[in-house]
PDB file of C-alpha atoms in Angstrom:
ATOM      1  CA  UNK A   1     -44.347   7.745  46.781  1.00 68.00           C
ATOM      2  CA  UNK A   2     -44.880   4.594  44.731  1.00 83.00           C
ATOM      3  CA  UNK A   3     -43.107   1.438  45.800  1.00 90.00           C
ATOM      4  CA  UNK A   4     -40.190   0.652  43.424  1.00 89.00           C
ATOM      5  CA  UNK A   5     -40.493  -2.195  40.943  1.00 89.00           C
ATOM      6  CA  UNK A   6     -39.445  -5.552  42.439  1.00 94.00           C
ATOM      7  CA  UNK A   7     -39.142  -3.948  45.889  1.00 96.00           C
ATOM      8  CA  UNK A   8     -40.481  -7.095  47.575  1.00 96.00           C
ATOM      9  CA  UNK A   9     -37.922  -9.265  45.744  1.00 98.00           C
ATOM     10  CA  UNK A  10     -34.832  -7.047  45.918  1.00 98.00           C
ATOM     11  CA  UNK A  11     -32.090  -7.861  48.436  1.00 98.00           C
ATOM     12  CA  UNK A  12     -29.304  -5.339  49.040  1.00 98.00           C
ATOM     13  CA  UNK A  13     -25.889  -6.881  49.704  1.00 98.00           C
ATOM     14  CA  UNK A  14     -23.507  -4.858  51.849  1.00 95.00           C
ATOM     15  CA  UNK A  15     -20.227  -6.734  52.130  1.00 93.00           C
ATOM     16  CA  UNK A  16     -16.513  -6.474  51.331  1.00 87.00           C
ATOM     17  CA  UNK A  17     -15.586  -6.468  47.665  1.00 88.00           C
ATOM     18  CA  UNK A  18     -12.144  -8.017  47.841  1.00 87.00           C
ATOM     19  CA  UNK A  19     -10.612 -11.303  46.631  1.00 90.00           C
ATOM     20  CA  UNK A  20     -10.483 -12.821  50.114  1.00 89.00           C
ATOM     21  CA  UNK A  21     -14.244 -12.476  50.500  1.00 92.00           C
ATOM     22  CA  UNK A  22     -15.262 -13.299  46.935  1.00 95.00           C
ATOM     23  CA  UNK A  23     -16.316 -16.908  47.560  1.00 97.00           C
ATOM     24  CA  UNK A  24     -18.586 -15.721  50.387  1.00 97.00           C
ATOM     25  CA  UNK A  25     -20.043 -13.008  48.156  1.00 97.00           C
ATOM     26  CA  UNK A  26     -20.758 -15.513  45.395  1.00 98.00           C
ATOM     27  CA  UNK A  27     -22.502 -17.792  47.888  1.00 98.00           C
ATOM     28  CA  UNK A  28     -24.742 -14.936  49.088  1.00 98.00           C
ATOM     29  CA  UNK A  29     -25.725 -14.027  45.528  1.00 98.00           C
ATOM     30  CA  UNK A  30     -26.529 -17.644  44.664  1.00 98.00           C
ATOM     31  CA  UNK A  31     -28.567 -18.203  47.841  1.00 98.00           C
ATOM     32  CA  UNK A  32     -30.603 -15.043  47.237  1.00 98.00           C
ATOM     33  CA  UNK A  33     -31.498 -16.053  43.697  1.00 98.00           C
ATOM     34  CA  UNK A  34     -32.143 -19.690  44.598  1.00 98.00           C
ATOM     35  CA  UNK A  35     -34.645 -18.466  47.201  1.00 98.00           C
ATOM     36  CA  UNK A  36     -36.476 -16.595  44.431  1.00 98.00           C
ATOM     37  CA  UNK A  37     -35.171 -13.087  45.142  1.00 98.00           C
ATOM     38  CA  UNK A  38     -32.918 -10.645  43.260  1.00 98.00           C
ATOM     39  CA  UNK A  39     -29.445  -9.729  44.496  1.00 98.00           C
ATOM     40  CA  UNK A  40     -28.577  -6.023  44.338  1.00 97.00           C
ATOM     41  CA  UNK A  41     -25.328  -4.266  45.234  1.00 95.00           C
ATOM     42  CA  UNK A  42     -23.188  -1.245  44.424  1.00 90.00           C
ATOM     43  CA  UNK A  43     -21.338  -3.245  41.755  1.00 90.00           C
ATOM     44  CA  UNK A  44     -24.362  -3.614  39.517  1.00 90.00           C
ATOM     45  CA  UNK A  45     -23.772  -0.275  37.803  1.00 76.00           C
ATOM     46  CA  UNK A  46     -20.636   1.067  36.161  1.00 68.00           C
ATOM     47  CA  UNK A  47     -21.252   4.756  35.615  1.00 61.00           C
ATOM     48  CA  UNK A  48     -18.247   6.993  36.125  1.00 59.00           C
ATOM     49  CA  UNK A  49     -20.519  10.013  36.427  1.00 56.00           C
ATOM     50  CA  UNK A  50     -22.597   8.510  39.244  1.00 64.00           C
ATOM     51  CA  UNK A  51     -21.548   9.398  42.797  1.00 73.00           C
ATOM     52  CA  UNK A  52     -21.063   6.072  44.609  1.00 82.00           C
ATOM     53  CA  UNK A  53     -22.895   7.114  47.777  1.00 88.00           C
ATOM     54  CA  UNK A  54     -25.887   8.350  45.777  1.00 90.00           C
ATOM     55  CA  UNK A  55     -25.956   5.027  43.919  1.00 91.00           C
ATOM     56  CA  UNK A  56     -25.942   3.103  47.197  1.00 94.00           C
ATOM     57  CA  UNK A  57     -28.822   5.192  48.562  1.00 94.00           C
ATOM     58  CA  UNK A  58     -30.813   4.584  45.386  1.00 94.00           C
ATOM     59  CA  UNK A  59     -30.270   0.821  45.511  1.00 96.00           C
ATOM     60  CA  UNK A  60     -31.112   0.663  49.229  1.00 96.00           C
ATOM     61  CA  UNK A  61     -34.361   2.486  48.497  1.00 96.00           C
ATOM     62  CA  UNK A  62     -35.190  -0.206  45.921  1.00 96.00           C
ATOM     63  CA  UNK A  63     -34.761  -3.108  48.370  1.00 97.00           C
ATOM     64  CA  UNK A  64     -37.016  -4.452  51.094  1.00 97.00           C
ATOM     65  CA  UNK A  65     -34.295  -6.766  52.387  1.00 98.00           C
ATOM     66  CA  UNK A  66     -30.687  -6.073  53.313  1.00 97.00           C
ATOM     67  CA  UNK A  67     -27.831  -8.463  54.094  1.00 97.00           C
ATOM     68  CA  UNK A  68     -24.964  -6.701  55.861  1.00 95.00           C
ATOM     69  CA  UNK A  69     -21.701  -8.508  56.592  1.00 93.00           C
ATOM     70  CA  UNK A  70     -19.546  -6.347  58.856  1.00 88.00           C
ATOM     71  CA  UNK A  71     -16.872  -9.015  59.351  1.00 84.00           C
ATOM     72  CA  UNK A  72     -14.299  -7.020  57.366  1.00 79.00           C
ATOM     73  CA  UNK A  73     -14.800  -3.738  59.214  1.00 67.00           C
ATOM     74  CA  UNK A  74     -11.345  -4.078  60.716  1.00 68.00           C
ATOM     75  CA  UNK A  75      -7.856  -2.710  60.231  1.00 67.00           C
ATOM     76  CA  UNK A  76      -6.500  -3.045  56.704  1.00 69.00           C
ATOM     77  CA  UNK A  77      -3.021  -4.602  56.708  1.00 69.00           C
ATOM     78  CA  UNK A  78      -1.733  -2.293  53.981  1.00 73.00           C
ATOM     79  CA  UNK A  79      -2.989   1.070  55.220  1.00 75.00           C
ATOM     80  CA  UNK A  80      -3.289   0.390  58.930  1.00 73.00           C
ATOM     81  CA  UNK A  81      -6.745   2.000  58.832  1.00 71.00           C
ATOM     82  CA  UNK A  82     -10.157   0.516  59.511  1.00 69.00           C
ATOM     83  CA  UNK A  83     -12.689   0.070  56.693  1.00 74.00           C
ATOM     84  CA  UNK A  84     -15.985   1.780  57.469  1.00 80.00           C
ATOM     85  CA  UNK A  85     -17.929   1.202  54.241  1.00 85.00           C
ATOM     86  CA  UNK A  86     -19.930  -1.721  55.630  1.00 87.00           C
ATOM     87  CA  UNK A  87     -20.989  -0.005  58.905  1.00 86.00           C
ATOM     88  CA  UNK A  88     -21.824   3.149  56.930  1.00 89.00           C
ATOM     89  CA  UNK A  89     -24.118   1.311  54.499  1.00 93.00           C
ATOM     90  CA  UNK A  90     -25.686  -0.578  57.405  1.00 91.00           C
ATOM     91  CA  UNK A  91     -26.433   2.765  59.062  1.00 92.00           C
ATOM     92  CA  UNK A  92     -28.027   4.120  55.879  1.00 94.00           C
ATOM     93  CA  UNK A  93     -30.230   1.023  55.598  1.00 94.00           C
ATOM     94  CA  UNK A  94     -31.286   1.230  59.249  1.00 92.00           C
ATOM     95  CA  UNK A  95     -31.959   4.945  58.890  1.00 94.00           C
ATOM     96  CA  UNK A  96     -34.170   4.360  55.842  1.00 93.00           C
ATOM     97  CA  UNK A  97     -36.137   1.821  57.851  1.00 91.00           C
ATOM     98  CA  UNK A  98     -36.423   3.901  61.022  1.00 89.00           C
ATOM     99  CA  UNK A  99     -36.960   7.442  59.784  1.00 88.00           C
ATOM    100  CA  UNK A 100     -39.260   6.953  56.803  1.00 88.00           C
ATOM    101  CA  UNK A 101     -42.725   8.416  57.224  1.00 87.00           C
ATOM    102  CA  UNK A 102     -45.405   6.205  58.756  1.00 84.00           C
ATOM    103  CA  UNK A 103     -46.927   4.020  56.058  1.00 86.00           C
ATOM    104  CA  UNK A 104     -43.951   4.462  53.702  1.00 91.00           C
ATOM    105  CA  UNK A 105     -42.753   1.242  52.063  1.00 91.00           C
ATOM    106  CA  UNK A 106     -39.277   1.650  53.577  1.00 91.00           C
ATOM    107  CA  UNK A 107     -40.781   1.019  57.011  1.00 92.00           C
ATOM    108  CA  UNK A 108     -41.113  -2.619  55.898  1.00 92.00           C
ATOM    109  CA  UNK A 109     -37.378  -3.097  55.425  1.00 96.00           C
ATOM    110  CA  UNK A 110     -35.828  -6.177  57.018  1.00 96.00           C
ATOM    111  CA  UNK A 111     -32.127  -6.677  57.618  1.00 94.00           C
ATOM    112  CA  UNK A 112     -29.699  -9.435  58.460  1.00 95.00           C
ATOM    113  CA  UNK A 113     -26.440  -8.394  60.128  1.00 93.00           C
ATOM    114  CA  UNK A 114     -23.589 -10.879  59.868  1.00 93.00           C
ATOM    115  CA  UNK A 115     -20.173 -11.092  61.475  1.00 89.00           C
ATOM    116  CA  UNK A 116     -17.436 -13.691  61.629  1.00 81.00           C
ATOM    117  CA  UNK A 117     -17.987 -14.159  65.386  1.00 75.00           C
ATOM    118  CA  UNK A 118     -21.157 -13.741  67.426  1.00 71.00           C
ATOM    119  CA  UNK A 119     -20.121 -10.887  69.739  1.00 63.00           C
ATOM    120  CA  UNK A 120     -17.063  -9.462  67.997  1.00 68.00           C
ATOM    121  CA  UNK A 121     -19.042  -6.389  66.869  1.00 61.00           C
ATOM    122  CA  UNK A 122     -19.218  -5.176  70.472  1.00 61.00           C
ATOM    123  CA  UNK A 123     -15.547  -4.218  70.255  1.00 59.00           C
ATOM    124  CA  UNK A 124     -15.847  -1.830  67.304  1.00 61.00           C
ATOM    125  CA  UNK A 125     -19.544  -0.927  66.915  1.00 67.00           C
ATOM    126  CA  UNK A 126     -21.109  -1.267  70.347  1.00 64.00           C
ATOM    127  CA  UNK A 127     -24.128   0.859  69.371  1.00 57.00           C
ATOM    128  CA  UNK A 128     -25.494  -2.293  67.703  1.00 63.00           C
ATOM    129  CA  UNK A 129     -26.038  -3.794  71.152  1.00 59.00           C
ATOM    130  CA  UNK A 130     -29.555  -5.227  71.223  1.00 54.00           C
ATOM    131  CA  UNK A 131     -29.472  -5.991  67.512  1.00 66.00           C
ATOM    132  CA  UNK A 132     -29.586  -9.671  66.606  1.00 70.00           C
ATOM    133  CA  UNK A 133     -26.189 -10.343  65.013  1.00 78.00           C
ATOM    134  CA  UNK A 134     -25.662 -13.677  63.238  1.00 82.00           C
ATOM    135  CA  UNK A 135     -22.266 -15.351  62.989  1.00 86.00           C
ATOM    136  CA  UNK A 136     -21.231 -17.230  59.848  1.00 92.00           C
ATOM    137  CA  UNK A 137     -17.869 -18.367  61.270  1.00 90.00           C
ATOM    138  CA  UNK A 138     -16.294 -17.842  57.820  1.00 92.00           C
ATOM    139  CA  UNK A 139     -18.221 -20.916  56.635  1.00 96.00           C
ATOM    140  CA  UNK A 140     -20.001 -20.806  53.269  1.00 97.00           C
ATOM    141  CA  UNK A 141     -22.425 -23.531  54.356  1.00 98.00           C
ATOM    142  CA  UNK A 142     -23.328 -21.580  57.496  1.00 97.00           C
ATOM    143  CA  UNK A 143     -23.592 -18.368  55.497  1.00 97.00           C
ATOM    144  CA  UNK A 144     -26.030 -19.888  52.999  1.00 98.00           C
ATOM    145  CA  UNK A 145     -28.140 -21.238  55.847  1.00 98.00           C
ATOM    146  CA  UNK A 146     -28.245 -17.807  57.524  1.00 97.00           C
ATOM    147  CA  UNK A 147     -29.274 -16.072  54.296  1.00 98.00           C
ATOM    148  CA  UNK A 148     -31.921 -18.714  53.542  1.00 98.00           C
ATOM    149  CA  UNK A 149     -33.417 -18.587  57.047  1.00 97.00           C
ATOM    150  CA  UNK A 150     -33.526 -14.781  56.991  1.00 97.00           C
ATOM    151  CA  UNK A 151     -35.394 -14.675  53.682  1.00 98.00           C
ATOM    152  CA  UNK A 152     -37.717 -17.534  54.598  1.00 98.00           C
ATOM    153  CA  UNK A 153     -38.608 -16.202  58.050  1.00 97.00           C
ATOM    154  CA  UNK A 154     -39.352 -12.705  56.774  1.00 96.00           C
ATOM    155  CA  UNK A 155     -41.136 -13.601  53.538  1.00 97.00           C
ATOM    156  CA  UNK A 156     -42.828 -16.874  54.626  1.00 95.00           C
ATOM    157  CA  UNK A 157     -42.546 -18.143  51.064  1.00 96.00           C
ATOM    158  CA  UNK A 158     -43.210 -21.875  50.946  1.00 96.00           C
ATOM    159  CA  UNK A 159     -41.230 -22.128  47.701  1.00 96.00           C
ATOM    160  CA  UNK A 160     -37.920 -21.602  49.545  1.00 98.00           C
ATOM    161  CA  UNK A 161     -36.011 -24.859  50.001  1.00 98.00           C
ATOM    162  CA  UNK A 162     -33.943 -25.798  53.039  1.00 98.00           C
ATOM    163  CA  UNK A 163     -30.488 -24.369  53.598  1.00 98.00           C
ATOM    164  CA  UNK A 164     -28.890 -27.789  53.190  1.00 98.00           C
ATOM    165  CA  UNK A 165     -30.622 -28.262  49.833  1.00 98.00           C
ATOM    166  CA  UNK A 166     -29.543 -24.821  48.583  1.00 98.00           C
ATOM    167  CA  UNK A 167     -25.965 -25.430  49.746  1.00 98.00           C
ATOM    168  CA  UNK A 168     -25.851 -28.712  47.794  1.00 98.00           C
ATOM    169  CA  UNK A 169     -27.163 -26.910  44.711  1.00 98.00           C
ATOM    170  CA  UNK A 170     -24.533 -24.191  45.174  1.00 98.00           C
ATOM    171  CA  UNK A 171     -21.758 -26.788  45.153  1.00 98.00           C
ATOM    172  CA  UNK A 172     -23.158 -28.251  41.927  1.00 98.00           C
ATOM    173  CA  UNK A 173     -23.377 -24.794  40.376  1.00 98.00           C
ATOM    174  CA  UNK A 174     -19.814 -23.815  41.344  1.00 98.00           C
ATOM    175  CA  UNK A 175     -18.498 -27.058  39.846  1.00 98.00           C
ATOM    176  CA  UNK A 176     -20.303 -26.291  36.561  1.00 97.00           C
ATOM    177  CA  UNK A 177     -19.386 -22.590  36.456  1.00 98.00           C
ATOM    178  CA  UNK A 178     -15.927 -22.882  34.800  1.00 97.00           C
ATOM    179  CA  UNK A 179     -17.405 -24.736  31.791  1.00 95.00           C
ATOM    180  CA  UNK A 180     -20.202 -22.185  31.533  1.00 94.00           C
ATOM    181  CA  UNK A 181     -17.636 -19.367  31.494  1.00 96.00           C
ATOM    182  CA  UNK A 182     -15.543 -21.166  28.878  1.00 96.00           C
ATOM    183  CA  UNK A 183     -18.573 -21.527  26.598  1.00 93.00           C
ATOM    184  CA  UNK A 184     -19.413 -17.842  27.073  1.00 93.00           C
ATOM    185  CA  UNK A 185     -15.755 -16.802  26.528  1.00 96.00           C
ATOM    186  CA  UNK A 186     -15.639 -15.283  30.017  1.00 97.00           C
ATOM    187  CA  UNK A 187     -12.812 -15.396  32.561  1.00 97.00           C
ATOM    188  CA  UNK A 188     -14.033 -17.353  35.591  1.00 96.00           C
ATOM    189  CA  UNK A 189     -11.521 -15.643  37.860  1.00 94.00           C
ATOM    190  CA  UNK A 190     -12.548 -12.133  36.818  1.00 94.00           C
ATOM    191  CA  UNK A 191     -16.341 -12.227  36.605  1.00 95.00           C
ATOM    192  CA  UNK A 192     -18.122  -8.951  37.245  1.00 94.00           C
ATOM    193  CA  UNK A 193     -21.159  -8.963  39.524  1.00 96.00           C
ATOM    194  CA  UNK A 194     -23.475  -8.686  36.518  1.00 95.00           C
ATOM    195  CA  UNK A 195     -21.745 -11.549  34.685  1.00 96.00           C
ATOM    196  CA  UNK A 196     -21.851 -13.768  37.751  1.00 97.00           C
ATOM    197  CA  UNK A 197     -25.533 -12.960  38.347  1.00 97.00           C
ATOM    198  CA  UNK A 198     -26.265 -13.891  34.722  1.00 96.00           C
ATOM    199  CA  UNK A 199     -24.498 -17.238  35.229  1.00 97.00           C
ATOM    200  CA  UNK A 200     -26.592 -17.888  38.337  1.00 98.00           C
ATOM    201  CA  UNK A 201     -29.924 -16.976  36.748  1.00 97.00           C
ATOM    202  CA  UNK A 202     -29.198 -18.978  33.586  1.00 96.00           C
ATOM    203  CA  UNK A 203     -28.219 -22.040  35.633  1.00 97.00           C
ATOM    204  CA  UNK A 204     -31.371 -21.728  37.739  1.00 98.00           C
ATOM    205  CA  UNK A 205     -33.526 -21.656  34.608  1.00 97.00           C
ATOM    206  CA  UNK A 206     -32.066 -25.009  33.576  1.00 96.00           C
ATOM    207  CA  UNK A 207     -32.039 -26.372  37.146  1.00 97.00           C
ATOM    208  CA  UNK A 208     -35.154 -25.045  38.906  1.00 94.00           C
ATOM    209  CA  UNK A 209     -36.120 -26.292  42.360  1.00 88.00           C
TER     210      UNK A 209
END
């Protein structure tokens, strides 16, 4: 099977899609693009006829890299039930890496697993014991550094700047984003993933490293 287009540049994001996490999500997307990669996630397509799980599998297949934040895999205040989407998508990504045929491009997959605390995962998903889990401590600066280091260490691309430099650029971008949205007649507080990604890529064209 032929390797998908942009496979070596595609990064799958598996994280919560809720308002409380949105600033973290935006930071991940920016860091990925500023490192020279392409952010991918389930929100990139809006097809009512497409089964969500099939879409996720297809996107995972397209991506060499995966960033999985399981920090919100806890009890929802409203329903009283745990949210298992993030651990499920992590399992699919790990399965694609582990069970693909020898020599298949999916064997090259690399993943970063994030949580809000270093060893919290042991309480609710102990089967990950032995996996290197990174903690972002709910800090955007720490999160950007973790994403940058993961992509740099696994790609060895000399073009990737330091985490501190990317974080400073992210702050500049976020400050400029409201004016960009105003000029585009977009609502800053209700940007879709595609719209936000366009804002990031357009800003990076004007402000390359």
